């Protein structure tokens, strides 16, 4: 029918094909409808039969045997796991309900003692299994991780259970979540037999369904034997709960095994000793932090005015006062911007590298060309052209220069994204090395900060460790808690623990004098026409000092002088003005900082009074 394909079919042919298709589906569904215990074609598996026998002993223990028959269908599985709850929180007494002789007080956990004896096939051959106890649960994992099984399998678990019974004024009772909840599979048939000691006069009730349900199931009591059966298949997460009662004197029933749940009073007393210890540890910790900074974090300084006396005797820099900062009109000792930057903030950072790039341009090593934006929402970009070889540069300048032009003599700034990070890290390290060669710091600033971060973390973990110890030992967990905020304070102070030598402090004083000149440049406007190229020459230093706008503002009205000093190394897209140029330069600096420090990272997104369930015990199972 319709051999030319669906598109060529007539309406009557399509109807005939649809009828035949529906009939075929119905025929295919007949075997599935008559095999409820089989795994279906979608890959489910089921517990076909779950049979339990409880042999209640006179001493109050239960010898249990569970026979679990499952059908994995076509699925490959290693086996199943069965878990039991070994600790269950005691609940509030239900109003109007009969209460046990031995209560389970709210705030405690009731414990059940399971002892697994064997796990076998129905024929008695052994299954490989392992047990694991954690967080109030005992898990029995059955199967071999190197062996796959399919189809029907059977598992027989035997164990001893203690602590399951309750005594009431007129009877003893077992109120028990027998099947547990199985999240992955249905339980087609469940049955449980309770064999009491001879002479017992038993009675029974049974509930099934989701937690809280009081749907009845089958329960037949005859003398010392009770048989429970599910009335229907139990869906995933449904369970069967039994209630068995008998007269006192047949089984030994004692108080439940209880475990106190941890409360605030188990760890804290909140008395004078505890609060006193808290205040004491906090004060001691803060004093230790201040003492560490006072001893190791303060800069050194010359005893006399070194620039006048040349004496080398030094002392710890006083907390207040010190040599005055005098304006310096030239970079002291012909220092470069990055050298001043690391001296001021004790850090070799991206701003220092940015200022170095501008400085190299001013000195004729490269040319910077501003590129027009591409479209309304395009971002700024710049082109860098290499003009000459870096033969007479210092080590960190050569590293920066070679990193910029590692792929050729012309490069756009955006092309350096993700490519310059390793060069940047090495350049920063060379800036630190340069400072150490000049003996400006007693220890490499980065190393000093890292060492004191470790001290801070040690203080925090000491506080946590001692607090846990005193909480468990003497119920006073606050005594040493004061070390934790002290450690956090040390973590903050670690940024200030890199100390300058006397030589570093003296050079720092002079650098601050030069910064004073740059930041108050408007006072010296009349001198600018007398100094050739001064606007551009000091721009890199203004970048490091964070006062580019102040420096440019000093040249308002002197545009010709400023433009003449920038035209050889910078080409913009708009007519020149000192303030507009400073804005462009700051935009360039910001782009350089974000682009050169960019690193690639991999990542991903990941889309990670009676009722059923009202008794003791419980648990569940699944496959693996």
Coordinates of C-alpha atoms in Angstrom, one line a residue:
X1 CA 0.0 0.0 0.0
X2 CA 1.2 3.5 -1.0
X3 CA 4.6 2.2 -2.4
X4 CA 5.6 5.7 -3.5
X5 CA 5.9 7.0 0.1
X6 CA 3.7 9.0 2.6
X7 CA 3.5 12.1 0.4
X8 CA 2.0 10.2 -2.5
X9 CA -0.7 8.4 -0.4
X10 CA -4.4 9.0 -0.9
X11 CA -6.6 9.9 2.1
X12 CA -8.1 6.4 2.1
X13 CA -4.7 4.7 2.1
X14 CA -3.5 6.9 5.0
X15 CA -6.6 6.0 7.0
X16 CA -6.0 2.3 6.3
X17 CA -2.3 2.6 7.4
X18 CA -3.3 4.4 10.6
X19 CA -5.8 1.7 11.6
X20 CA -3.2 -1.0 11.0
X21 CA -0.6 0.9 13.1
X22 CA -3.0 1.2 16.0
X23 CA -3.8 -2.5 15.8
X24 CA -0.1 -3.3 15.8
X25 CA 0.5 -1.2 18.9
X26 CA -2.4 -2.9 20.7
X27 CA -1.1 -6.4 19.9
X28 CA 2.4 -5.4 21.0
X29 CA 1.1 -4.2 24.4
X30 CA -0.7 -7.5 25.2
X31 CA 2.4 -9.3 26.6
X32 CA 3.3 -6.3 28.7
X33 CA -0.2 -6.1 30.2
X34 CA 0.0 -9.8 31.3
X35 CA 3.5 -9.6 32.8
X36 CA 3.2 -7.0 35.7
X37 CA 6.2 -8.4 37.5
X38 CA 8.6 -8.1 34.5
X39 CA 10.9 -5.1 33.8
X40 CA 9.2 -3.0 31.2
X41 CA 10.7 -1.9 27.8
X42 CA 11.6 1.5 29.2
X43 CA 14.3 0.0 31.4
X44 CA 12.5 -0.2 34.8
X45 CA 13.2 -3.0 37.2
X46 CA 11.0 -4.3 40.0
X47 CA 11.0 -6.2 43.2
X48 CA 8.7 -9.2 42.3
X49 CA 8.5 -10.7 45.8
X50 CA 9.7 -9.4 49.2
X51 CA 9.2 -11.9 52.0
X52 CA 10.3 -11.3 55.6
X53 CA 10.3 -13.6 58.6
X54 CA 10.8 -12.2 62.1
X55 CA 11.5 -14.9 64.8
X56 CA 11.0 -13.0 68.0
X57 CA 13.2 -14.3 70.8
X58 CA 12.3 -14.3 74.5
X59 CA 15.3 -12.1 75.3
X60 CA 13.9 -9.3 73.2
X61 CA 15.9 -9.8 70.0
X62 CA 14.6 -10.6 66.5
X63 CA 16.2 -13.1 64.2
X64 CA 15.2 -11.8 60.8
X65 CA 15.4 -13.3 57.3
X66 CA 14.5 -11.2 54.2
X67 CA 14.1 -12.9 50.8
X68 CA 14.1 -10.4 48.0
X69 CA 13.4 -11.5 44.4
X70 CA 14.0 -8.8 41.8
X71 CA 13.8 -8.7 38.0
X72 CA 16.3 -6.4 36.3
X73 CA 14.9 -7.3 32.9
X74 CA 17.4 -6.3 30.2
X75 CA 19.2 -3.9 32.5
X76 CA 22.8 -4.5 33.5
X77 CA 23.2 -4.2 37.2
X78 CA 25.8 -5.3 39.8
X79 CA 23.2 -6.0 42.4
X80 CA 21.0 -4.3 45.0
X81 CA 21.6 -2.4 48.2
X82 CA 19.4 -2.6 51.3
X83 CA 19.6 0.0 54.1
X84 CA 18.2 0.1 57.6
X85 CA 17.9 3.1 59.9
X86 CA 19.9 2.6 63.1
X87 CA 19.0 5.9 64.8
X88 CA 15.6 7.7 64.5
X89 CA 14.7 11.0 66.2
X90 CA 12.1 10.7 68.9
X91 CA 9.0 12.6 68.2
X92 CA 6.5 14.5 70.2
X93 CA 3.8 12.3 71.9
X94 CA 0.5 12.2 69.9
X95 CA -2.4 13.8 71.9
X96 CA -4.8 11.1 73.1
X97 CA -2.6 8.2 72.0
X98 CA -1.5 5.6 74.5
X99 CA 2.0 6.2 75.6
X100 CA 4.7 3.6 76.3
X101 CA 6.0 2.8 79.7
X102 CA 9.5 3.8 78.7
X103 CA 9.2 7.0 76.8
X104 CA 11.4 8.2 73.9
X105 CA 11.9 11.9 75.0
X106 CA 12.0 14.6 72.3
X107 CA 15.5 15.7 71.7
X108 CA 16.9 12.2 71.7
X109 CA 17.5 9.6 69.0
X110 CA 16.3 6.0 69.4
X111 CA 18.9 3.5 68.4
X112 CA 18.3 0.1 66.7
X113 CA 21.1 -2.5 66.7
X114 CA 21.4 -4.4 63.4
X115 CA 23.9 -7.3 63.1
X116 CA 24.2 -8.7 59.6
X117 CA 24.8 -12.4 59.6
X118 CA 24.8 -13.5 56.0
X119 CA 23.8 -12.6 52.4
X120 CA 23.1 -15.6 50.1
X121 CA 21.2 -16.8 47.1
X122 CA 18.0 -18.7 47.6
X123 CA 20.0 -21.9 47.1
X124 CA 22.4 -21.0 49.9
X125 CA 25.4 -19.9 47.9
X126 CA 26.9 -16.7 49.0
X127 CA 26.7 -13.2 47.5
X128 CA 29.5 -10.8 47.8
X129 CA 28.5 -7.9 49.9
X130 CA 29.8 -5.0 52.1
X131 CA 28.3 -3.0 54.9
X132 CA 28.7 0.7 55.7
X133 CA 27.5 2.6 58.7
X134 CA 27.1 6.3 58.6
X135 CA 24.8 9.1 59.9
X136 CA 22.2 6.8 61.5
X137 CA 22.1 4.3 58.6
X138 CA 23.4 0.8 57.9
X139 CA 23.8 0.0 54.2
X140 CA 24.2 -3.5 52.9
X141 CA 25.6 -3.3 49.3
X142 CA 25.2 -6.7 47.6
X143 CA 26.9 -7.7 44.4
X144 CA 30.3 -7.7 42.7
X145 CA 31.6 -4.5 41.0
X146 CA 33.3 -6.6 38.4
X147 CA 30.2 -8.7 37.6
X148 CA 27.1 -7.6 35.8
X149 CA 23.7 -9.4 36.2
X150 CA 20.4 -9.2 34.4
X151 CA 16.9 -10.7 34.6
X152 CA 15.7 -12.4 37.8
X153 CA 17.9 -12.4 40.9
X154 CA 17.2 -13.4 44.5
X155 CA 18.9 -12.2 47.7
X156 CA 18.5 -13.6 51.2
X157 CA 19.6 -11.4 54.0
X158 CA 19.7 -12.6 57.6
X159 CA 20.4 -10.4 60.6
X160 CA 19.7 -9.9 64.3
X161 CA 17.8 -6.9 65.5
X162 CA 17.8 -5.4 69.0
X163 CA 15.9 -2.6 70.6
X164 CA 12.7 -2.7 68.4
X165 CA 10.0 -3.3 71.1
X166 CA 7.9 -1.0 73.3
X167 CA 6.1 -1.8 76.5
X168 CA 2.7 -0.3 77.3
X169 CA 0.6 -0.6 80.5
X170 CA -1.5 -3.5 79.0
X171 CA 0.7 -5.1 76.3
X172 CA 4.0 -5.2 74.5
X173 CA 4.3 -4.0 70.9
X174 CA 6.3 -4.0 67.7
X175 CA 5.4 -0.9 65.6
X176 CA 7.7 -1.2 62.6
X177 CA 8.3 0.1 59.1
X178 CA 9.0 -3.3 57.6
X179 CA 9.5 -2.9 53.9
X180 CA 11.3 0.4 53.8
X181 CA 10.9 2.7 50.8
X182 CA 12.4 1.7 47.5
X183 CA 12.8 4.8 45.3
X184 CA 13.7 3.1 42.0
X185 CA 11.3 0.2 41.9
X186 CA 7.9 -1.0 42.9
X187 CA 7.3 -3.9 45.2
X188 CA 4.8 -6.2 43.5
X189 CA 4.2 -8.5 46.5
X190 CA 5.2 -8.0 50.1
X191 CA 4.7 -10.4 53.0
X192 CA 6.0 -10.7 56.6
X193 CA 5.6 -13.3 59.2
X194 CA 6.1 -12.7 62.9
X195 CA 6.7 -15.8 65.0
X196 CA 6.3 -15.0 68.7
X197 CA 7.4 -17.2 71.6
X198 CA 5.0 -20.0 72.5
X199 CA 2.0 -18.9 74.6
X200 CA 1.6 -15.5 73.0
X201 CA -1.8 -14.1 72.4
X202 CA -1.3 -11.8 69.5
X203 CA -3.2 -9.1 67.7
X204 CA -2.2 -7.2 64.6
X205 CA -2.8 -4.1 62.4
X206 CA -1.1 -3.2 59.1
X207 CA -0.8 0.0 57.0
X208 CA 0.5 0.6 53.5
X209 CA 1.1 3.6 51.2
X210 CA 3.1 6.8 51.4
X211 CA 4.2 8.2 54.8
X212 CA 1.2 9.3 56.8
X213 CA -1.2 7.0 55.0
X214 CA -3.6 4.8 57.1
X215 CA -4.6 2.6 54.2
X216 CA -5.0 -0.9 55.6
X217 CA -3.3 -4.0 54.4
X218 CA -3.7 -7.7 55.2
X219 CA -3.0 -8.8 58.9
X220 CA -3.9 -12.2 60.3
X221 CA -3.1 -13.1 63.9
X222 CA -3.4 -16.6 65.2
X223 CA -1.9 -17.4 68.6
X224 CA 1.9 -16.8 68.4
X225 CA 2.0 -16.3 64.6
X226 CA 1.1 -13.1 62.7
X227 CA 1.1 -12.9 58.9
X228 CA 1.0 -9.6 57.0
X229 CA 0.5 -9.1 53.3
X230 CA 0.4 -6.1 51.0
X231 CA -3.1 -5.6 49.5
X232 CA -1.6 -4.3 46.3
X233 CA 1.7 -3.5 44.6
X234 CA 3.7 -0.8 46.5
X235 CA 4.8 2.0 44.2
X236 CA 8.2 3.6 44.5
X237 CA 8.5 5.4 47.9
X238 CA 5.5 3.6 49.4
X239 CA 6.1 1.2 52.3
X240 CA 4.3 -1.2 54.6
X241 CA 4.2 -0.7 58.3
X242 CA 3.1 -3.4 60.8
X243 CA 1.8 -3.3 64.4
X244 CA 2.0 -6.5 66.4
X245 CA 0.9 -6.7 70.0
X246 CA 0.9 -9.4 72.7
X247 CA 0.5 -9.8 76.5
X248 CA 3.4 -8.9 78.8
X249 CA 5.7 -11.5 80.1
X250 CA 6.3 -13.3 76.8
X251 CA 9.2 -11.2 75.6
X252 CA 11.7 -9.3 77.6
X253 CA 11.1 -5.6 76.8
X254 CA 13.4 -3.0 78.4
X255 CA 13.8 0.8 77.9
X256 CA 14.7 1.9 74.4
X257 CA 18.3 2.6 73.6
X258 CA 18.6 6.3 73.5
X259 CA 21.2 8.7 72.2
X260 CA 21.1 12.4 73.2
X261 CA 21.0 14.7 70.2
X262 CA 23.5 17.5 70.4
X263 CA 22.0 20.7 71.7
X264 CA 23.5 24.2 72.3
X265 CA 24.0 23.4 76.0
X266 CA 26.2 20.4 75.1
X267 CA 28.9 22.8 73.7
X268 CA 28.3 26.1 75.5
X269 CA 27.7 27.0 79.2
X270 CA 27.5 30.8 78.8
X271 CA 28.9 31.4 82.3
X272 CA 31.5 33.9 83.6
X273 CA 34.4 31.5 82.9
X274 CA 33.4 31.0 79.3
X275 CA 32.8 34.7 78.5
X276 CA 36.0 35.6 80.4
X277 CA 37.9 33.2 78.3
X278 CA 36.4 34.6 75.1
X279 CA 37.4 38.2 76.1
X280 CA 40.8 37.0 77.2
X281 CA 41.6 35.1 74.0
X282 CA 40.3 38.0 71.9
X283 CA 42.6 40.5 73.7
X284 CA 45.5 38.1 73.6
X285 CA 45.0 37.5 69.9
X286 CA 44.7 41.2 69.1
X287 CA 47.8 42.0 71.1
X288 CA 49.7 39.2 69.2
X289 CA 48.6 40.8 65.9
X290 CA 49.6 44.3 66.9
X291 CA 52.9 43.0 68.4
X292 CA 53.7 41.2 65.1
X293 CA 53.0 44.3 63.1
X294 CA 54.9 46.5 65.6
X295 CA 57.9 44.2 65.4
X296 CA 58.0 43.0 61.8
X297 CA 55.7 45.2 59.8
X298 CA 57.1 48.7 60.4
X299 CA 59.6 50.3 58.0
X300 CA 63.1 51.1 59.0
X301 CA 64.5 54.6 58.8
X302 CA 67.9 56.3 59.1
X303 CA 68.6 57.8 62.5
X304 CA 69.7 61.1 60.9
X305 CA 68.8 62.9 57.7
X306 CA 70.7 60.6 55.4
X307 CA 70.5 63.0 52.4
X308 CA 72.4 65.6 54.5
X309 CA 74.7 63.4 56.7
X310 CA 75.1 60.2 54.6
X311 CA 75.2 58.3 57.9
X312 CA 73.9 54.7 57.6
X313 CA 72.7 54.1 61.3
X314 CA 69.1 53.1 61.2
X315 CA 66.1 52.5 63.5
X316 CA 62.5 51.4 63.3
X317 CA 60.5 54.2 61.8
X318 CA 58.6 56.1 64.6
X319 CA 54.8 55.8 64.6
X320 CA 54.4 59.5 64.2
X321 CA 56.5 62.2 62.6
X322 CA 59.5 61.6 60.5
X323 CA 61.5 63.5 57.9
X324 CA 59.5 66.1 55.9
X325 CA 58.5 65.5 52.3
X326 CA 60.1 68.0 50.1
X327 CA 59.0 68.7 46.5
X328 CA 61.3 67.1 44.0
X329 CA 61.1 68.4 40.4
X330 CA 62.9 65.4 38.8
X331 CA 62.5 61.7 39.2
X332 CA 64.8 60.8 42.0
X333 CA 67.8 58.7 40.9
X334 CA 66.3 58.6 37.5
X335 CA 63.8 55.9 38.6
X336 CA 61.3 54.5 36.1
X337 CA 57.5 54.6 36.9
X338 CA 57.3 50.9 37.8
X339 CA 60.1 51.2 40.3
X340 CA 58.2 54.1 42.0
X341 CA 55.0 52.1 41.9
X342 CA 56.4 49.1 43.7
X343 CA 58.0 51.4 46.3
X344 CA 54.8 53.3 47.0
X345 CA 52.4 50.4 47.5
X346 CA 54.8 47.5 48.0
X347 CA 53.2 45.7 45.0
X348 CA 54.3 45.0 41.5
X349 CA 50.9 45.3 39.8
X350 CA 49.4 45.7 36.4
X351 CA 49.3 49.5 36.7
X352 CA 53.1 49.5 36.9
X353 CA 53.3 47.5 33.7
X354 CA 50.8 49.8 32.0
X355 CA 52.8 52.9 33.0
X356 CA 55.9 51.1 31.7
X357 CA 54.3 50.6 28.3
X358 CA 53.5 54.3 28.0
X359 CA 57.0 55.2 29.3
X360 CA 58.5 53.0 26.5
X361 CA 56.4 54.9 24.0
X362 CA 57.5 58.3 25.3
X363 CA 61.1 57.2 25.1
X364 CA 60.7 56.2 21.4
X365 CA 60.6 52.4 21.6
X366 CA 57.0 52.0 20.3
X367 CA 54.1 54.0 18.8
X368 CA 50.5 53.9 20.1
X369 CA 47.7 54.5 17.6
X370 CA 44.1 54.8 18.7
X371 CA 41.8 52.8 16.4
X372 CA 38.3 54.0 15.4
X373 CA 35.4 52.2 17.1
X374 CA 33.7 49.5 15.0
X375 CA 30.0 50.4 15.2
X376 CA 28.1 52.3 17.9
X377 CA 28.7 49.6 20.5
X378 CA 32.2 48.7 19.5
X379 CA 35.0 48.9 22.1
X380 CA 38.2 50.9 22.1
X381 CA 41.3 49.4 20.7
X382 CA 44.9 50.5 20.0
X383 CA 47.6 49.4 17.7
X384 CA 51.2 49.2 18.9
X385 CA 54.1 49.5 16.5
X386 CA 57.7 48.5 17.4
X387 CA 60.1 51.4 16.6
X388 CA 63.5 50.1 17.8
X389 CA 65.2 47.3 19.6
X390 CA 65.2 47.3 23.5
X391 CA 69.0 47.1 23.8
X392 CA 69.5 49.6 26.6
X393 CA 66.4 48.7 28.8
X394 CA 66.5 47.1 32.2
X395 CA 65.4 43.5 32.7
X396 CA 61.7 44.1 33.5
X397 CA 61.3 46.6 30.7
X398 CA 62.8 44.2 28.2
X399 CA 60.5 41.5 29.3
X400 CA 57.4 43.7 28.9
X401 CA 58.6 44.9 25.5
X402 CA 59.4 41.4 24.2
X403 CA 56.0 40.1 25.4
X404 CA 54.2 42.9 23.5
X405 CA 55.9 42.1 20.2
X406 CA 56.4 38.3 20.6
X407 CA 54.3 37.7 17.4
X408 CA 55.6 40.6 15.3
X409 CA 56.5 44.3 15.1
X410 CA 52.8 45.4 14.9
X411 CA 50.1 44.2 17.2
X412 CA 46.6 45.3 18.3
X413 CA 46.0 45.5 22.0
X414 CA 42.9 43.2 21.8
X415 CA 45.1 40.5 20.1
X416 CA 47.1 40.3 23.3
X417 CA 44.2 39.0 25.4
X418 CA 45.0 35.6 26.9
X419 CA 48.4 35.8 25.4
X420 CA 50.3 38.2 27.7
X421 CA 49.4 36.8 31.1
X422 CA 52.6 34.7 31.4
X423 CA 54.8 37.6 30.3
X424 CA 52.9 39.8 32.9
X425 CA 53.6 37.5 35.7
X426 CA 57.3 37.3 34.8
X427 CA 57.5 41.1 34.5
X428 CA 56.0 41.6 37.9
X429 CA 58.5 39.2 39.4
X430 CA 61.4 41.1 37.7
X431 CA 60.1 44.4 39.1
X432 CA 60.2 42.8 42.6
X433 CA 63.7 41.5 41.9
X434 CA 64.8 45.0 40.8
X435 CA 63.5 46.4 44.1
X436 CA 65.4 43.7 46.1
X437 CA 68.6 44.4 44.3
X438 CA 68.3 48.1 45.3
X439 CA 67.8 46.8 48.9
X440 CA 64.5 48.7 49.3
X441 CA 62.8 45.8 51.3
X442 CA 64.0 43.5 54.0
X443 CA 62.1 40.6 52.3
X444 CA 60.3 40.3 49.0
X445 CA 56.9 41.9 49.6
X446 CA 55.0 39.1 48.1
X447 CA 56.8 36.5 50.2
X448 CA 56.3 38.5 53.4
X449 CA 52.6 38.9 52.8
X450 CA 52.3 35.2 52.0
X451 CA 54.1 34.2 55.2
X452 CA 51.8 36.3 57.4
X453 CA 48.7 35.0 55.6
X454 CA 49.9 31.5 56.7
X455 CA 50.3 32.9 60.3
X456 CA 46.8 34.3 60.1
X457 CA 45.3 31.0 58.9
X458 CA 47.2 29.2 61.7
X459 CA 45.7 31.6 64.3
X460 CA 42.2 31.0 62.9
X461 CA 42.6 27.2 62.9
X462 CA 44.1 27.3 66.4
X463 CA 41.0 29.1 67.5
X464 CA 38.7 26.6 65.8
X465 CA 40.6 23.6 67.1
X466 CA 40.8 24.8 70.7
X467 CA 37.1 25.9 70.6
X468 CA 36.1 22.4 69.5
X469 CA 38.2 20.8 72.2
X470 CA 36.8 22.9 75.0
X471 CA 33.3 22.5 73.6
X472 CA 33.5 18.7 73.8
X473 CA 35.7 18.5 76.9
X474 CA 34.2 21.1 79.3
X475 CA 31.1 22.4 77.3
X476 CA 32.6 25.9 77.0
X477 CA 33.3 26.4 73.3
X478 CA 33.6 30.2 73.5
X479 CA 36.8 30.3 75.5
X480 CA 39.3 30.3 72.6
X481 CA 36.9 31.7 70.0
X482 CA 38.6 35.1 70.3
X483 CA 41.6 33.8 68.3
X484 CA 39.4 33.6 65.2
X485 CA 38.7 37.3 64.8
X486 CA 42.3 38.0 65.7
X487 CA 43.3 35.7 62.9
X488 CA 41.0 37.6 60.5
X489 CA 42.6 40.8 61.7
X490 CA 46.0 39.3 60.9
X491 CA 44.7 38.3 57.5
X492 CA 43.9 41.9 56.8
X493 CA 47.2 43.2 58.4
X494 CA 49.2 40.8 56.2
X495 CA 48.9 43.3 53.4
X496 CA 50.9 45.7 55.5
X497 CA 53.6 43.3 56.7
X498 CA 56.1 44.0 53.9
X499 CA 58.6 46.4 55.5
X500 CA 60.9 48.8 53.8
X501 CA 64.6 49.1 54.7
X502 CA 66.1 52.4 55.7
X503 CA 67.3 52.8 52.1
X504 CA 63.7 52.0 50.9
X505 CA 62.2 54.5 53.3
X506 CA 64.6 57.3 52.2
X507 CA 63.8 56.6 48.5
X508 CA 60.1 56.5 49.4
X509 CA 60.4 59.9 50.9
X510 CA 61.9 61.3 47.7
X511 CA 59.4 59.6 45.5
X512 CA 56.6 61.1 47.6
X513 CA 58.3 64.5 46.9
X514 CA 58.1 63.9 43.2
X515 CA 54.5 62.8 43.5
X516 CA 53.8 66.1 45.3
X517 CA 55.2 67.9 42.3
X518 CA 53.0 66.0 39.8
X519 CA 49.8 66.3 41.9
X520 CA 50.3 70.1 42.4
X521 CA 51.6 70.8 38.9
X522 CA 49.3 73.8 38.4
X523 CA 51.5 75.8 40.8
X524 CA 54.4 75.4 38.3
X525 CA 52.6 76.2 35.0
X526 CA 55.1 79.0 34.1
X527 CA 58.0 76.6 34.1
X528 CA 56.5 74.2 31.7
X529 CA 57.3 76.2 28.5
X530 CA 60.9 76.2 29.6
X531 CA 61.2 72.4 29.8
X532 CA 61.0 70.5 26.5
X533 CA 58.7 67.5 26.3
X534 CA 57.8 67.7 30.0
X535 CA 54.1 66.9 29.5
X536 CA 54.7 63.5 27.9
X537 CA 57.9 62.7 29.9
X538 CA 56.1 62.7 33.2
X539 CA 52.8 61.2 32.0
X540 CA 53.8 57.6 32.9
X541 CA 54.6 58.8 36.5
X542 CA 51.2 60.5 36.7
X543 CA 49.7 57.1 35.7
X544 CA 51.4 55.3 38.6
X545 CA 50.5 58.2 41.0
X546 CA 46.9 58.1 39.9
X547 CA 46.8 61.8 39.0
X548 CA 46.7 61.9 35.2
X549 CA 43.8 64.3 35.2
X550 CA 45.6 66.8 37.6
X551 CA 48.7 66.6 35.4
X552 CA 46.7 67.3 32.2
X553 CA 44.7 70.1 33.8
X554 CA 48.0 71.9 34.5
X555 CA 48.5 72.1 30.7
X556 CA 45.1 73.7 29.9
X557 CA 46.0 76.7 27.7
X558 CA 49.3 75.1 26.8
X559 CA 47.9 72.6 24.2
X560 CA 50.7 73.4 21.7
X561 CA 53.4 72.4 24.2
X562 CA 51.5 69.3 25.3
X563 CA 50.7 68.2 21.7
X564 CA 54.2 68.6 20.6
X565 CA 55.4 66.2 23.3
X566 CA 52.9 63.5 22.3
X567 CA 52.7 63.6 18.5
X568 CA 55.8 61.4 18.0
X569 CA 54.5 58.4 20.0
X570 CA 50.7 58.7 20.1
X571 CA 48.1 59.1 17.3
X572 CA 44.5 59.8 18.3
X573 CA 41.2 59.9 16.4
X574 CA 40.1 63.4 17.5
X575 CA 41.7 66.9 17.7
X576 CA 44.2 67.2 20.5
X577 CA 43.4 68.8 23.9
X578 CA 45.2 68.1 27.1
X579 CA 42.1 67.0 29.0
X580 CA 40.7 64.9 26.1
X581 CA 44.1 63.3 25.7
X582 CA 44.3 62.4 29.5
X583 CA 40.8 60.8 29.2
X584 CA 42.0 58.7 26.2
X585 CA 45.2 57.8 28.0
X586 CA 43.3 56.6 31.1
X587 CA 41.0 54.6 28.8
X588 CA 44.1 53.1 27.2
X589 CA 45.5 52.3 30.6
X590 CA 42.3 50.6 31.7
X591 CA 42.2 48.5 28.6
X592 CA 45.8 47.5 28.9
X593 CA 45.2 46.4 32.5
X594 CA 42.2 44.3 31.8
X595 CA 43.6 42.8 28.5
X596 CA 47.1 42.0 29.6
X597 CA 46.0 40.3 32.8
X598 CA 43.3 38.1 31.1
X599 CA 43.8 34.4 31.4
X600 CA 41.8 31.6 29.8
X601 CA 39.9 29.2 32.0
X602 CA 37.9 26.1 31.2
X603 CA 34.5 25.6 32.8
X604 CA 31.1 24.3 32.2
X605 CA 27.6 24.4 33.3
X606 CA 25.9 21.7 34.9
X607 CA 22.6 21.4 34.8
X608 CA 23.2 17.8 39.9
X609 CA -2.3 7.4 65.7
X610 CA -1.0 4.6 63.3
X611 CA 0.0 5.1 59.7
X612 CA 2.4 4.0 57.1
X613 CA 5.9 5.1 57.9
X614 CA 5.0 6.0 61.5
X615 CA 6.8 3.1 63.2
X616 CA 10.4 2.4 64.1
X617 CA 13.1 1.0 61.9
X618 CA 12.5 1.7 58.2
X619 CA 15.0 2.0 55.5
X620 CA 14.8 1.1 51.9
X621 CA 16.8 -0.2 49.0
X622 CA 17.8 0.2 45.4
X623 CA 20.1 -1.1 42.7
X624 CA 23.7 -0.3 41.6

